[in-house]
């Protein structure tokens, strides 16, 4: 692989790019494991699952696609898994992993067939972007809650937290530091945020004790997803939104990343997409929410990463992270909440792609965006948007713009609402 000067990329350059990619994304070990712990998984086990999925994802993208990308559990997708699929639907953790496996299998099918391209043409662009925006607001809400900045109000649904609380003060201080680091584009800003936030929590007296070193023999490495609920309608109402987010998020991310590398051939895209899909599929057996091609891959490419060497470096570094688990375990929620807020704000930027001058597109998109955080359920928010879309199109005499998939999806969500109302 030639660099911009027409010379062969050196191992040194690729190694440096891999190190930068790792330090830019290793925050996911602390953040993802905390989200998984909210769904019932022990924190230490969540760290192992996150590390294993990240290492395997980077290894697959390196050896199969020869691409310098970071593949880690997706932010937003982990919230969908933990708070909507497991907690919201009342599934056990293993049943939630079954949803991950089936949704990732759909993703995998689109990677090896023309189904993905067909879906991208059949579904409204406004709703696809609205999904990202709605999840962004949901992540920001989660971050504000984890930091104690907002709480359940006595006379309202949400109220400002107690500003004199050490937890709130620590969260706010860490948030301002995180915003400064991010605005200055400091390399590894999220990792620095975790370190500084943990230090502030220590001086505030709210830091816990590190856990013992990882016991490799007793640790659970492989999970058995529970498919006993596969015949339930609610199971498929979890599969659909998860598959939808996986497909379109990875399509957009991989396209943009290959543009940066300067090698966006059809073969390169398909191999990268296929490797990411298979990595996502294995996540359900490793015990975590699905992996995606991370936006932080841009840092790897900007640092000179061009080939599999950078991704292989990141895979090795993630494996080495297993020995740091006792120290990662002490990272408090006050250090994690700013990252959720900032990532949420980045996702909300997709709102600029929604045509708000067209009411038939804007109104369903707005309902989806609003209802995802307000219902505290990503599938319910999606349902409002997809059901409203054909209704608004018909009301405005634009029924010819409707496609068969959008009608089927809206009907499925409507049936699920009716069954819920009838308690069937």
Coordinates of C-alpha atoms in Angstrom, one line a residue:
X1 CA 0.0 0.0 0.0
X2 CA 1.5 3.3 -1.1
X3 CA 1.3 6.5 1.0
X4 CA 0.7 10.0 -0.3
X5 CA 4.3 10.3 -1.4
X6 CA 4.1 7.2 -3.4
X7 CA 6.2 5.1 -1.0
X8 CA 5.4 1.9 0.8
X9 CA 3.8 2.5 4.2
X10 CA 6.2 1.5 7.0
X11 CA 5.4 -0.8 9.9
X12 CA 6.3 2.1 12.2
X13 CA 3.7 4.4 10.6
X14 CA 1.0 1.7 10.8
X15 CA 2.0 0.8 14.4
X16 CA 1.7 4.5 15.5
X17 CA -1.7 4.7 13.8
X18 CA -2.8 1.5 15.6
X19 CA -1.7 2.9 19.0
X20 CA -3.6 6.2 18.3
X21 CA -6.7 4.2 17.3
X22 CA -6.5 2.2 20.5
X23 CA -6.1 5.1 22.8
X24 CA -8.9 6.9 21.0
X25 CA -11.3 4.0 21.5
X26 CA -10.2 2.1 24.6
X27 CA -12.7 4.2 26.6
X28 CA -15.4 1.8 25.2
X29 CA -14.2 -0.8 27.7
X30 CA -15.4 1.3 30.7
X31 CA -18.4 2.9 29.0
X32 CA -19.9 -0.2 27.4
X33 CA -19.4 -2.4 30.4
X34 CA -21.3 0.1 32.6
X35 CA -24.2 0.1 30.1
X36 CA -24.2 -3.7 30.0
X37 CA -24.1 -3.8 33.8
X38 CA -27.4 -1.9 33.8
X39 CA -28.9 -4.8 31.9
X40 CA -27.7 -7.3 34.5
X41 CA -24.3 -8.3 33.4
X42 CA -21.5 -8.2 36.1
X43 CA -19.2 -5.2 35.4
X44 CA -16.0 -7.3 35.1
X45 CA -17.7 -9.8 32.7
X46 CA -18.9 -6.8 30.6
X47 CA -15.3 -5.6 30.4
X48 CA -14.1 -9.0 29.2
X49 CA -17.0 -9.2 26.7
X50 CA -16.2 -5.7 25.4
X51 CA -12.5 -6.4 25.0
X52 CA -13.0 -9.8 23.3
X53 CA -15.5 -8.4 20.8
X54 CA -13.3 -5.4 20.1
X55 CA -10.2 -7.5 19.6
X56 CA -12.0 -10.0 17.3
X57 CA -13.6 -7.2 15.3
X58 CA -10.3 -5.5 14.7
X59 CA -8.7 -8.8 13.8
X60 CA -11.4 -9.6 11.3
X61 CA -11.2 -6.2 9.6
X62 CA -7.4 -6.6 9.4
X63 CA -7.2 -10.1 8.0
X64 CA -10.3 -10.2 5.8
X65 CA -10.7 -6.6 4.6
X66 CA -7.1 -5.3 4.9
X67 CA -8.6 -2.0 6.2
X68 CA -7.4 0.3 9.0
X69 CA -10.6 0.5 10.9
X70 CA -11.6 0.2 14.6
X71 CA -14.5 -2.3 15.3
X72 CA -15.9 -1.9 18.7
X73 CA -19.4 -2.2 20.4
X74 CA -21.4 0.7 19.0
X75 CA -22.5 3.6 21.1
X76 CA -26.3 4.0 20.9
X77 CA -26.6 0.4 19.9
X78 CA -25.5 -0.7 23.3
X79 CA -28.2 1.6 24.8
X80 CA -30.8 0.0 22.5
X81 CA -29.7 -3.4 23.6
X82 CA -29.6 -2.7 27.4
X83 CA -32.5 -0.3 28.0
X84 CA -35.0 -1.3 25.3
X85 CA -34.4 -4.9 24.4
X86 CA -33.4 -6.3 27.8
X87 CA -34.9 -3.9 30.3
X88 CA -37.7 -2.5 28.2
X89 CA -39.0 -5.8 26.8
X90 CA -38.4 -7.7 30.1
X91 CA -36.0 -10.2 28.5
X92 CA -33.2 -11.9 30.4
X93 CA -29.7 -11.0 29.3
X94 CA -29.3 -14.3 27.4
X95 CA -32.6 -13.7 25.6
X96 CA -31.3 -10.2 24.7
X97 CA -28.2 -11.8 23.2
X98 CA -30.5 -14.0 21.1
X99 CA -32.0 -10.7 19.6
X100 CA -28.4 -9.6 18.9
X101 CA -27.6 -12.9 17.1
X102 CA -30.7 -12.8 14.9
X103 CA -30.5 -9.0 14.1
X104 CA -26.8 -9.5 13.3
X105 CA -27.7 -12.5 11.1
X106 CA -30.0 -10.2 9.1
X107 CA -27.1 -7.7 8.9
X108 CA -24.9 -10.5 7.7
X109 CA -27.4 -11.5 5.0
X110 CA -27.4 -7.9 3.7
X111 CA -23.6 -8.0 3.5
X112 CA -23.5 -11.1 1.2
X113 CA -26.6 -10.3 -0.9
X114 CA -28.2 -7.3 -2.5
X115 CA -30.8 -6.9 0.3
X116 CA -28.8 -4.1 1.9
X117 CA -28.9 -2.0 -1.3
X118 CA -32.6 -2.7 -1.7
X119 CA -33.4 -1.6 1.8
X120 CA -31.4 1.6 1.3
X121 CA -33.5 2.5 -1.7
X122 CA -36.8 1.4 -0.1
X123 CA -36.7 3.2 3.3
X124 CA -37.1 6.9 3.7
X125 CA -33.8 8.8 4.2
X126 CA -35.5 11.1 6.6
X127 CA -36.4 8.3 9.0
X128 CA -33.0 6.7 8.7
X129 CA -31.4 9.9 9.9
X130 CA -34.1 10.4 12.5
X131 CA -33.1 7.1 14.1
X132 CA -29.6 8.3 14.6
X133 CA -30.8 11.7 16.0
X134 CA -33.3 10.1 18.4
X135 CA -30.7 7.7 19.7
X136 CA -28.4 10.7 20.1
X137 CA -30.9 12.5 22.4
X138 CA -31.4 9.2 24.3
X139 CA -27.7 8.8 24.9
X140 CA -27.5 12.4 26.1
X141 CA -30.4 11.8 28.5
X142 CA -28.6 8.7 29.8
X143 CA -25.4 10.7 30.4
X144 CA -27.2 13.4 32.3
X145 CA -29.0 10.8 34.4
X146 CA -25.8 8.8 35.1
X147 CA -24.1 12.0 36.3
X148 CA -27.0 13.0 38.5
X149 CA -27.4 16.2 36.5
X150 CA -31.0 15.4 35.8
X151 CA -33.3 13.3 38.1
X152 CA -36.9 12.3 38.3
X153 CA -38.9 15.4 39.5
X154 CA -41.5 15.5 42.2
X155 CA -43.8 17.7 40.1
X156 CA -42.4 16.9 36.6
X157 CA -40.9 14.0 34.7
X158 CA -37.4 15.5 34.8
X159 CA -35.8 18.0 37.2
X160 CA -32.3 19.4 37.7
X161 CA -30.2 17.4 40.2
X162 CA -29.1 18.7 43.5
X163 CA -26.3 21.1 42.6
X164 CA -24.6 20.8 46.0
X165 CA -24.2 17.0 45.6
X166 CA -20.6 15.8 45.2
X167 CA -21.7 13.5 42.4
X168 CA -23.3 16.3 40.4
X169 CA -20.4 18.7 41.0
X170 CA -18.0 16.0 39.9
X171 CA -20.0 15.2 36.8
X172 CA -20.3 18.9 35.8
X173 CA -16.6 19.5 36.3
X174 CA -15.7 16.5 34.2
X175 CA -18.2 17.5 31.5
X176 CA -16.6 20.9 31.1
X177 CA -13.2 19.3 30.9
X178 CA -14.5 16.8 28.3
X179 CA -16.0 19.5 26.2
X180 CA -12.8 21.5 26.3
X181 CA -10.7 18.5 25.3
X182 CA -13.1 17.5 22.5
X183 CA -13.4 21.1 21.1
X184 CA -9.6 21.3 21.0
X185 CA -9.5 18.0 19.2
X186 CA -7.0 16.6 21.7
X187 CA -5.9 13.1 20.7
X188 CA -7.5 10.5 23.0
X189 CA -9.8 13.1 24.5
X190 CA -12.3 10.5 25.8
X191 CA -9.6 8.5 27.4
X192 CA -8.2 11.6 29.1
X193 CA -11.7 12.5 30.2
X194 CA -12.0 9.1 31.9
X195 CA -8.6 9.5 33.7
X196 CA -9.3 13.1 34.8
X197 CA -12.9 12.3 35.8
X198 CA -11.7 9.4 37.9
X199 CA -9.1 11.7 39.6
X200 CA -11.8 14.3 40.4
X201 CA -14.0 11.6 41.8
X202 CA -11.1 10.4 44.0
X203 CA -10.6 13.8 45.5
X204 CA -14.4 14.2 45.9
X205 CA -14.4 11.0 48.0
X206 CA -16.8 9.1 45.7
X207 CA -14.4 6.6 44.1
X208 CA -14.7 2.9 44.7
X209 CA -12.0 0.3 45.2
X210 CA -10.3 -1.5 42.3
X211 CA -11.5 -5.1 41.8
X212 CA -9.1 -8.1 42.2
X213 CA -7.1 -9.2 39.1
X214 CA -9.0 -11.1 36.5
X215 CA -9.3 -14.8 37.1
X216 CA -8.9 -16.2 33.6
X217 CA -10.0 -19.7 34.5
X218 CA -13.2 -18.7 36.3
X219 CA -14.2 -15.9 33.9
X220 CA -17.1 -16.5 31.4
X221 CA -15.8 -16.1 27.9
X222 CA -18.6 -17.5 25.8
X223 CA -22.3 -17.1 26.2
X224 CA -25.3 -19.2 25.1
X225 CA -28.0 -16.9 23.7
X226 CA -31.5 -18.0 24.8
X227 CA -33.8 -18.4 21.8
X228 CA -36.8 -19.5 23.9
X229 CA -38.6 -16.2 23.1
X230 CA -38.1 -16.4 19.4
X231 CA -41.8 -17.1 18.8
X232 CA -42.9 -13.9 20.7
X233 CA -43.9 -10.9 18.7
X234 CA -41.9 -8.7 21.1
X235 CA -38.7 -10.6 20.1
X236 CA -39.0 -9.5 16.5
X237 CA -39.9 -6.0 17.5
X238 CA -36.4 -5.9 19.1
X239 CA -34.7 -7.6 16.1
X240 CA -36.1 -5.1 13.6
X241 CA -34.8 -1.8 15.0
X242 CA -31.4 -3.4 16.0
X243 CA -30.9 -4.8 12.5
X244 CA -32.0 -1.5 10.9
X245 CA -29.5 0.5 12.9
X246 CA -26.7 -1.9 12.3
X247 CA -27.2 -2.0 8.5
X248 CA -27.4 1.8 7.9
X249 CA -24.9 2.9 10.5
X250 CA -22.2 0.6 9.1
X251 CA -23.0 1.5 5.5
X252 CA -22.5 5.2 6.1
X253 CA -19.4 4.8 8.4
X254 CA -17.6 2.4 6.1
X255 CA -18.2 4.5 3.0
X256 CA -16.9 7.6 4.7
X257 CA -13.8 5.8 6.1
X258 CA -12.8 4.3 2.8
X259 CA -13.1 7.7 1.2
X260 CA -10.5 8.9 3.7
X261 CA -8.2 6.0 2.9
X262 CA -8.6 6.8 -0.8
X263 CA -9.5 3.2 -1.6
X264 CA -13.3 3.1 -1.9
X265 CA -13.5 0.2 -4.4
X266 CA -16.6 -2.0 -4.4
X267 CA -14.5 -4.9 -3.3
X268 CA -12.9 -3.0 -0.4
X269 CA -16.3 -1.8 0.7
X270 CA -18.0 -5.2 0.5
X271 CA -15.1 -6.9 2.4
X272 CA -15.1 -4.3 5.1
X273 CA -18.9 -4.5 5.4
X274 CA -18.8 -8.3 5.5
X275 CA -16.1 -8.4 8.2
X276 CA -18.0 -5.9 10.3
X277 CA -21.2 -7.9 9.9
X278 CA -19.5 -11.1 11.0
X279 CA -18.0 -9.3 13.9
X280 CA -21.4 -8.1 14.9
X281 CA -22.8 -11.7 14.7
X282 CA -20.1 -13.1 17.0
X283 CA -20.9 -10.3 19.6
X284 CA -24.0 -12.2 20.8
X285 CA -21.8 -15.2 21.7
X286 CA -19.2 -13.1 23.4
X287 CA -21.8 -11.5 25.6
X288 CA -22.1 -7.9 24.4
X289 CA -24.2 -5.7 22.2
X290 CA -23.1 -5.7 18.5
X291 CA -19.9 -4.2 17.2
X292 CA -19.7 -1.6 14.5
X293 CA -17.1 0.1 12.4
X294 CA -16.4 3.0 14.8
X295 CA -16.3 6.7 13.7
X296 CA -13.0 6.9 15.6
X297 CA -11.4 5.0 12.6
X298 CA -10.9 8.5 11.2
X299 CA -8.2 9.1 13.8
X300 CA -6.4 5.9 12.6
X301 CA -6.5 7.0 9.0
X302 CA -5.5 10.5 9.8
X303 CA -2.4 9.1 11.6
X304 CA -1.3 7.3 8.5
X305 CA -3.1 3.9 8.9
X306 CA -3.7 2.4 5.5
X307 CA -3.6 -1.4 5.9
X308 CA -4.3 -4.4 8.1
X309 CA -1.3 -3.6 10.2
X310 CA -3.0 -0.8 12.1
X311 CA -6.0 -2.9 12.8
X312 CA -3.9 -5.9 13.9
X313 CA -2.0 -3.5 16.3
X314 CA -5.3 -2.4 17.8
X315 CA -6.5 -6.1 18.2
X316 CA -3.3 -6.9 20.1
X317 CA -3.6 -3.9 22.4
X318 CA -7.2 -4.7 23.2
X319 CA -6.2 -8.2 24.3
X320 CA -3.5 -6.6 26.5
X321 CA -6.3 -4.5 28.1
X322 CA -7.5 -7.6 29.9
X323 CA -4.7 -7.1 32.5
X324 CA -6.0 -3.5 33.2
X325 CA -9.5 -4.5 34.2
X326 CA -8.9 -4.0 38.0
X327 CA -8.1 -0.4 37.3
X328 CA -10.7 0.2 34.7
X329 CA -13.3 -1.1 37.1
X330 CA -12.9 2.0 39.4
X331 CA -13.9 4.4 36.7
X332 CA -17.1 6.1 38.1
X333 CA -20.3 7.0 36.3
X334 CA -19.4 10.7 36.7
X335 CA -16.5 10.2 34.4
X336 CA -18.5 8.2 31.9
X337 CA -21.6 10.5 31.7
X338 CA -19.8 13.3 29.8
X339 CA -18.8 10.8 27.1
X340 CA -22.4 9.7 26.6
X341 CA -23.5 13.4 26.4
X342 CA -20.8 14.3 23.8
X343 CA -21.4 11.2 21.7
X344 CA -25.1 12.0 21.8
X345 CA -24.5 15.5 20.5
X346 CA -22.5 14.1 17.6
X347 CA -25.3 11.8 16.6
X348 CA -27.8 14.6 16.8
X349 CA -25.9 16.5 14.0
X350 CA -27.6 14.1 11.6
X351 CA -30.7 16.3 11.9
X352 CA -29.3 18.5 9.2
X353 CA -30.0 15.8 6.6
X354 CA -33.8 15.7 7.4
X355 CA -35.8 17.9 4.9
X356 CA -37.9 19.9 7.4
X357 CA -39.3 22.0 4.5
X358 CA -41.3 18.9 3.5
X359 CA -44.0 18.2 6.2
X360 CA -44.6 14.7 4.9
X361 CA -41.0 13.8 5.8
X362 CA -40.4 16.2 8.7
X363 CA -43.4 15.3 10.9
X364 CA -42.8 11.5 11.1
X365 CA -39.1 12.2 11.6
X366 CA -39.8 14.6 14.4
X367 CA -42.2 12.2 16.1
X368 CA -39.5 9.5 16.0
X369 CA -36.8 11.9 17.4
X370 CA -39.0 13.1 20.2
X371 CA -40.5 9.8 21.2
X372 CA -37.3 7.8 21.5
X373 CA -36.1 9.8 24.6
X374 CA -39.5 10.7 25.9
X375 CA -40.7 7.0 26.0
X376 CA -37.3 5.9 27.1
X377 CA -37.6 3.2 24.4
X378 CA -35.9 3.2 21.0
X379 CA -38.3 0.6 19.5
X380 CA -41.4 2.6 20.6
X381 CA -39.9 5.8 19.2
X382 CA -39.2 4.1 15.9
X383 CA -42.8 2.8 15.9
X384 CA -44.3 6.3 16.2
X385 CA -42.2 7.5 13.2
X386 CA -42.8 4.5 11.0
X387 CA -46.6 4.4 11.7
X388 CA -46.9 8.2 11.1
X389 CA -45.0 8.1 7.8
X390 CA -47.7 6.5 5.6
X391 CA -50.5 8.3 7.4
X392 CA -49.0 11.7 6.7
X393 CA -48.1 10.8 3.1
X394 CA -51.7 9.6 2.5
X395 CA -53.1 12.7 4.2
X396 CA -51.1 15.0 1.9
X397 CA -51.9 13.0 -1.2
X398 CA -48.4 11.6 -1.6
X399 CA -49.2 7.9 -1.3
X400 CA -47.3 7.2 -4.5
X401 CA -44.1 7.8 -2.5
X402 CA -44.8 4.9 -0.2
X403 CA -43.0 1.6 -0.7
X404 CA -44.0 -1.9 0.2
X405 CA -41.3 -2.2 2.9
X406 CA -42.4 1.0 4.7
X407 CA -46.0 -0.2 4.7
X408 CA -45.1 -3.6 6.0
X409 CA -42.9 -2.1 8.7
X410 CA -45.6 0.4 9.8
X411 CA -48.2 -2.4 9.9
X412 CA -45.9 -4.6 12.0
X413 CA -45.4 -1.8 14.6
X414 CA -49.1 -1.0 14.6
X415 CA -50.0 -4.6 15.2
X416 CA -47.5 -4.7 18.1
X417 CA -49.1 -1.6 19.6
X418 CA -52.6 -3.2 19.3
X419 CA -51.5 -6.4 20.8
X420 CA -50.0 -4.5 23.7
X421 CA -53.1 -2.5 24.2
X422 CA -55.2 -5.7 24.3
X423 CA -52.6 -7.3 26.6
X424 CA -52.2 -10.3 24.3

